[in-house]
Amino acid sequence: MEKKLSEMQFVLCIENSGCEDLEKRKLYQILPDEKAAQEGYLRIVDESQEDYLYPESYFIFLKLPRKAQEALVATD
């Protein structure tokens, strides 16, 4: 899990125009997707644990402490 956490990235949603399934001020995990990034999109994991592409401009990248990352990926 140690390597896995260090590779995880999280973003904060700051815009959701036309995307009812995104919530402003909510944290989302992103998955690496170089092709999507070249097009200006991020692959976001939503509450259903599915991933979808959204405009990168809708988010800001966050650097979270390890404990916060662990809490966000915990599967109770």
XYZ file of C-alpha atoms in Angstrom:
76
model
C 0.000 0.000 0.000
C 2.964 2.308 0.595
C 3.854 2.634 -3.078
C 0.210 2.784 -4.039
C -0.484 5.811 -1.796
C 2.521 7.732 -3.081
C 1.258 7.305 -6.642
C -2.289 8.464 -5.892
C -3.323 11.962 -6.779
C -6.297 13.933 -5.563
C -8.029 17.030 -6.884
C -10.595 19.490 -5.571
C -13.591 20.224 -7.785
C -13.997 23.980 -8.327
C -16.442 23.907 -11.276
C -19.180 21.546 -12.432
C -20.962 23.303 -15.303
C -22.809 20.687 -17.327
C -21.601 17.874 -15.053
C -24.336 17.151 -12.517
C -22.397 14.160 -11.203
C -19.560 16.391 -9.911
C -19.858 18.296 -6.651
C -18.040 21.590 -6.096
C -15.692 21.626 -3.091
C -15.425 17.825 -3.129
C -12.189 15.815 -3.318
C -11.768 13.267 -6.096
C -9.092 10.700 -6.835
C -7.644 10.771 -10.319
C -6.207 7.950 -12.370
C -3.197 8.434 -14.652
C -4.228 8.885 -18.286
C -1.606 10.553 -20.472
C -3.787 10.659 -23.573
C -6.632 12.356 -21.683
C -4.175 14.828 -20.116
C -2.883 15.803 -23.563
C -6.474 16.678 -24.480
C -6.976 18.716 -21.270
C -8.974 16.116 -19.328
C -8.574 14.189 -16.079
C -9.807 10.672 -15.379
C -11.827 11.066 -12.163
C -13.066 8.254 -9.894
C -16.602 9.017 -8.673
C -18.697 7.650 -5.793
C -19.682 4.564 -7.800
C -15.958 3.760 -8.106
C -16.250 4.227 -11.876
C -13.922 6.598 -13.717
C -14.901 9.274 -16.230
C -13.155 12.089 -18.095
C -13.738 15.697 -17.035
C -12.081 18.980 -18.042
C -8.892 19.592 -16.085
C -9.957 23.228 -15.596
C -12.740 22.011 -13.265
C -10.171 20.934 -10.649
C -7.130 22.000 -8.688
C -4.453 19.485 -7.698
C -3.897 18.830 -4.002
C -0.927 17.461 -2.107
C -2.414 15.612 0.844
C -0.710 14.272 3.967
C -0.326 10.500 4.090
C -3.030 10.068 6.765
C -5.522 11.983 4.625
C -4.713 9.795 1.619
C -5.145 6.661 3.724
C -8.524 7.882 4.986
C -9.725 8.693 1.465
C -8.822 5.283 0.042
C -9.912 3.244 3.074
C -12.418 0.535 2.215
C -14.501 -0.106 5.326
